[in-house]
Amino acid sequence: MIELRYNDEACAEMFPLITEDGHVVGRATRAYCHGGSMALHPVVHLHVFDSAGRLYLQKRSMRKDIAPGLWDTSVGGHVDYGETLLQAVLREAREEVGLQLTGEEESFRPLFQYVWQSSRERELVTAFAVTTDVEPTPDHDEVDEGRFFALEDIRELLGTGLFTQQFEEQESRRMLAAWGV
């Protein structure tokens, strides 16, 4: 197994390094993974729908190092080293928008997976969906605000600069196709 550190951060957050089929081959610090190494690491996304079929989106905190102030998927975050995808998505839902999910909800389901690459990182994204009428309560250290959008409104807002590049180019299109919108 490989272990990579950037600036020898003794207490750094560690991410698994993976192959494109999800097998863990090592671990590295957040700084290394986000510092242009293009080391593939896993992330999870959760699309939160209400019973009316609207999708909750979050406006990323202005304190974020990537895409601050832009609207993005309901919940998204890194998988910690030693954590499963399910553990990560449930933790991120709790941390970012206060949803106490178990993963056993009838409407909780996997959606799709893809590799995303920006100028500074490379991620294997695994997306899930859940339908709930529990109102998300964003953690304002993570999220500036959040609200539900009709899927047709999201489609019309694409290309306006409102969304993160990843949501615009990958996530929204895959999610809308999964719902036939």
Coordinates of C-alpha atoms in Angstrom, one line a residue:
M1 CA 0.0 0.0 0.0
I2 CA 1.2 3.5 -0.8
E3 CA 0.9 6.4 1.6
L4 CA 1.5 9.9 0.2
R5 CA 1.7 13.1 2.2
Y6 CA 2.0 16.7 1.1
N7 CA 4.1 19.0 3.3
D8 CA 4.3 16.1 5.8
E9 CA 1.0 17.0 7.5
A10 CA 1.1 14.8 10.7
C11 CA -2.6 15.3 11.5
A12 CA -3.9 15.6 8.0
E13 CA -7.2 14.2 6.8
M14 CA -6.5 11.0 4.8
F15 CA -8.3 9.9 1.7
P16 CA -8.1 6.5 0.1
L17 CA -6.4 6.3 -3.2
I18 CA -8.3 4.0 -5.6
T19 CA -8.4 2.5 -9.0
E20 CA -11.2 3.4 -11.4
D21 CA -13.1 0.3 -10.3
G22 CA -12.9 1.5 -6.7
H23 CA -10.2 -0.8 -5.2
V24 CA -8.1 0.9 -2.5
V25 CA -4.4 1.0 -3.4
G26 CA -3.1 3.5 -0.8
R27 CA -4.0 6.7 1.0
A28 CA -3.0 10.3 0.8
T29 CA -3.7 13.7 2.5
R30 CA -6.4 16.0 1.3
A31 CA -3.7 18.5 0.4
Y32 CA -2.0 16.0 -1.8
C33 CA -5.2 14.9 -3.5
H34 CA -6.3 18.5 -4.1
G35 CA -2.8 19.8 -5.0
G36 CA -2.8 18.8 -8.7
S37 CA -1.5 15.2 -8.1
M38 CA -4.6 13.8 -10.0
A39 CA -4.6 10.9 -7.5
L40 CA -8.0 9.3 -7.9
H41 CA -9.9 9.4 -4.6
P42 CA -13.6 8.6 -3.8
V43 CA -16.4 11.0 -3.1
V44 CA -20.1 10.6 -2.5
H45 CA -23.1 12.7 -3.6
L46 CA -26.6 12.5 -2.4
H47 CA -29.6 13.9 -4.3
V48 CA -32.3 14.8 -1.8
F49 CA -35.8 14.9 -3.3
D50 CA -39.1 15.9 -1.6
S51 CA -42.4 14.1 -2.2
A52 CA -43.3 16.7 -4.9
G53 CA -40.2 15.6 -6.9
R54 CA -38.2 18.8 -6.3
L55 CA -34.5 18.5 -5.7
Y56 CA -32.7 20.2 -2.8
L57 CA -29.6 22.0 -3.8
Q58 CA -27.0 23.7 -1.6
K59 CA -25.1 26.9 -2.2
R60 CA -21.5 26.2 -1.3
S61 CA -20.0 28.2 1.5
M62 CA -17.8 31.1 0.5
R63 CA -15.2 29.6 2.7
K64 CA -14.8 26.5 0.4
D65 CA -11.6 26.1 -1.5
I66 CA -13.3 24.8 -4.6
A67 CA -16.3 26.5 -6.2
P68 CA -17.3 28.9 -3.3
G69 CA -20.7 30.5 -3.6
L70 CA -22.1 28.3 -6.3
W71 CA -25.1 25.9 -6.2
D72 CA -24.3 22.2 -6.1
T73 CA -25.7 18.8 -5.4
S74 CA -27.7 18.3 -2.2
V75 CA -24.8 16.7 -0.3
G76 CA -21.3 15.9 -1.4
G77 CA -18.1 14.9 0.3
H78 CA -15.0 12.8 0.5
V79 CA -14.8 9.3 1.7
D80 CA -12.4 9.0 4.6
Y81 CA -9.8 6.3 4.7
G82 CA -11.3 3.1 6.1
E83 CA -14.9 4.4 5.5
T84 CA -17.4 2.7 3.2
L85 CA -19.4 4.6 0.6
L86 CA -22.6 4.2 2.6
Q87 CA -20.9 5.4 5.8
A88 CA -19.6 8.4 4.0
V89 CA -22.9 9.5 2.4
L90 CA -24.8 9.1 5.7
R91 CA -22.1 11.1 7.5
E92 CA -22.0 13.8 4.9
A93 CA -25.9 14.1 4.9
R94 CA -25.8 14.5 8.7
E95 CA -22.9 17.0 8.7
E96 CA -23.9 19.2 5.7
V97 CA -27.7 19.3 5.9
G98 CA -28.7 17.7 9.2
L99 CA -30.4 14.6 7.7
Q100 CA -30.3 11.6 10.0
L101 CA -30.6 8.8 7.4
T102 CA -29.9 5.1 8.0
G103 CA -29.5 4.0 4.4
E104 CA -32.4 1.6 4.9
E105 CA -35.1 4.1 3.8
E106 CA -37.2 2.6 1.1
S107 CA -36.5 5.5 -1.2
F108 CA -32.7 5.5 -0.6
R109 CA -30.9 4.1 -3.7
P110 CA -27.7 4.3 -5.7
L111 CA -27.9 6.3 -8.9
F112 CA -24.7 6.4 -10.9
Q113 CA -20.9 6.5 -10.8
Y114 CA -18.4 8.5 -12.9
V115 CA -14.9 9.9 -12.8
W116 CA -14.6 13.7 -12.5
Q117 CA -11.4 15.6 -13.2
S118 CA -10.8 19.3 -12.7
S119 CA -7.5 21.2 -13.0
R120 CA -6.5 20.2 -9.5
E121 CA -8.1 16.9 -8.6
R122 CA -9.5 13.6 -9.9
E123 CA -12.5 11.9 -8.1
L124 CA -14.5 8.7 -8.5
V125 CA -18.1 10.0 -7.7
T126 CA -20.7 7.6 -6.5
A127 CA -24.2 9.3 -6.4
F128 CA -27.2 8.2 -4.3
A129 CA -30.8 9.5 -4.0
V130 CA -33.3 9.7 -1.3
T131 CA -36.9 11.1 -1.0
T132 CA -37.8 12.7 2.2
D133 CA -40.1 15.4 3.5
V134 CA -37.8 16.2 6.4
E135 CA -36.6 19.7 5.8
P136 CA -32.8 19.8 5.5
T137 CA -31.0 22.2 7.9
P138 CA -27.7 23.3 6.4
D139 CA -24.6 23.6 8.6
H140 CA -23.5 27.2 7.8
D141 CA -19.8 26.3 8.1
E142 CA -20.4 24.0 5.1
V143 CA -23.3 25.5 3.2
D144 CA -24.4 29.1 2.9
E145 CA -28.0 28.2 2.0
G146 CA -30.2 25.5 0.5
R147 CA -33.6 25.1 -1.1
F148 CA -35.7 22.8 -3.3
F149 CA -35.8 23.4 -7.0
A150 CA -38.2 21.9 -9.6
L151 CA -36.3 19.7 -12.0
E152 CA -37.5 21.8 -15.0
D153 CA -36.2 25.0 -13.3
I154 CA -32.8 23.3 -12.9
R155 CA -32.7 22.4 -16.6
E156 CA -33.6 26.0 -17.5
L157 CA -30.8 27.4 -15.2
L158 CA -28.1 25.3 -16.7
G159 CA -25.5 27.4 -18.5
T160 CA -26.2 30.6 -16.4
G161 CA -23.1 30.3 -14.2
L162 CA -25.3 29.5 -11.1
F163 CA -23.9 26.0 -10.6
T164 CA -20.6 24.4 -10.0
Q165 CA -18.8 23.2 -13.0
Q166 CA -19.1 19.6 -11.9
F167 CA -22.9 19.9 -11.3
E168 CA -23.3 21.7 -14.6
E169 CA -21.3 19.3 -16.7
Q170 CA -21.9 15.9 -15.1
E171 CA -24.2 15.6 -12.1
S172 CA -27.2 17.5 -13.3
R173 CA -27.3 15.8 -16.7
R174 CA -27.0 12.3 -15.2
M175 CA -29.6 13.1 -12.5
L176 CA -32.0 14.6 -15.0
A177 CA -31.6 11.7 -17.4
A178 CA -32.2 9.2 -14.5
W179 CA -35.6 11.0 -13.9
G180 CA -36.4 11.4 -17.6
V181 CA -36.4 15.2 -17.5

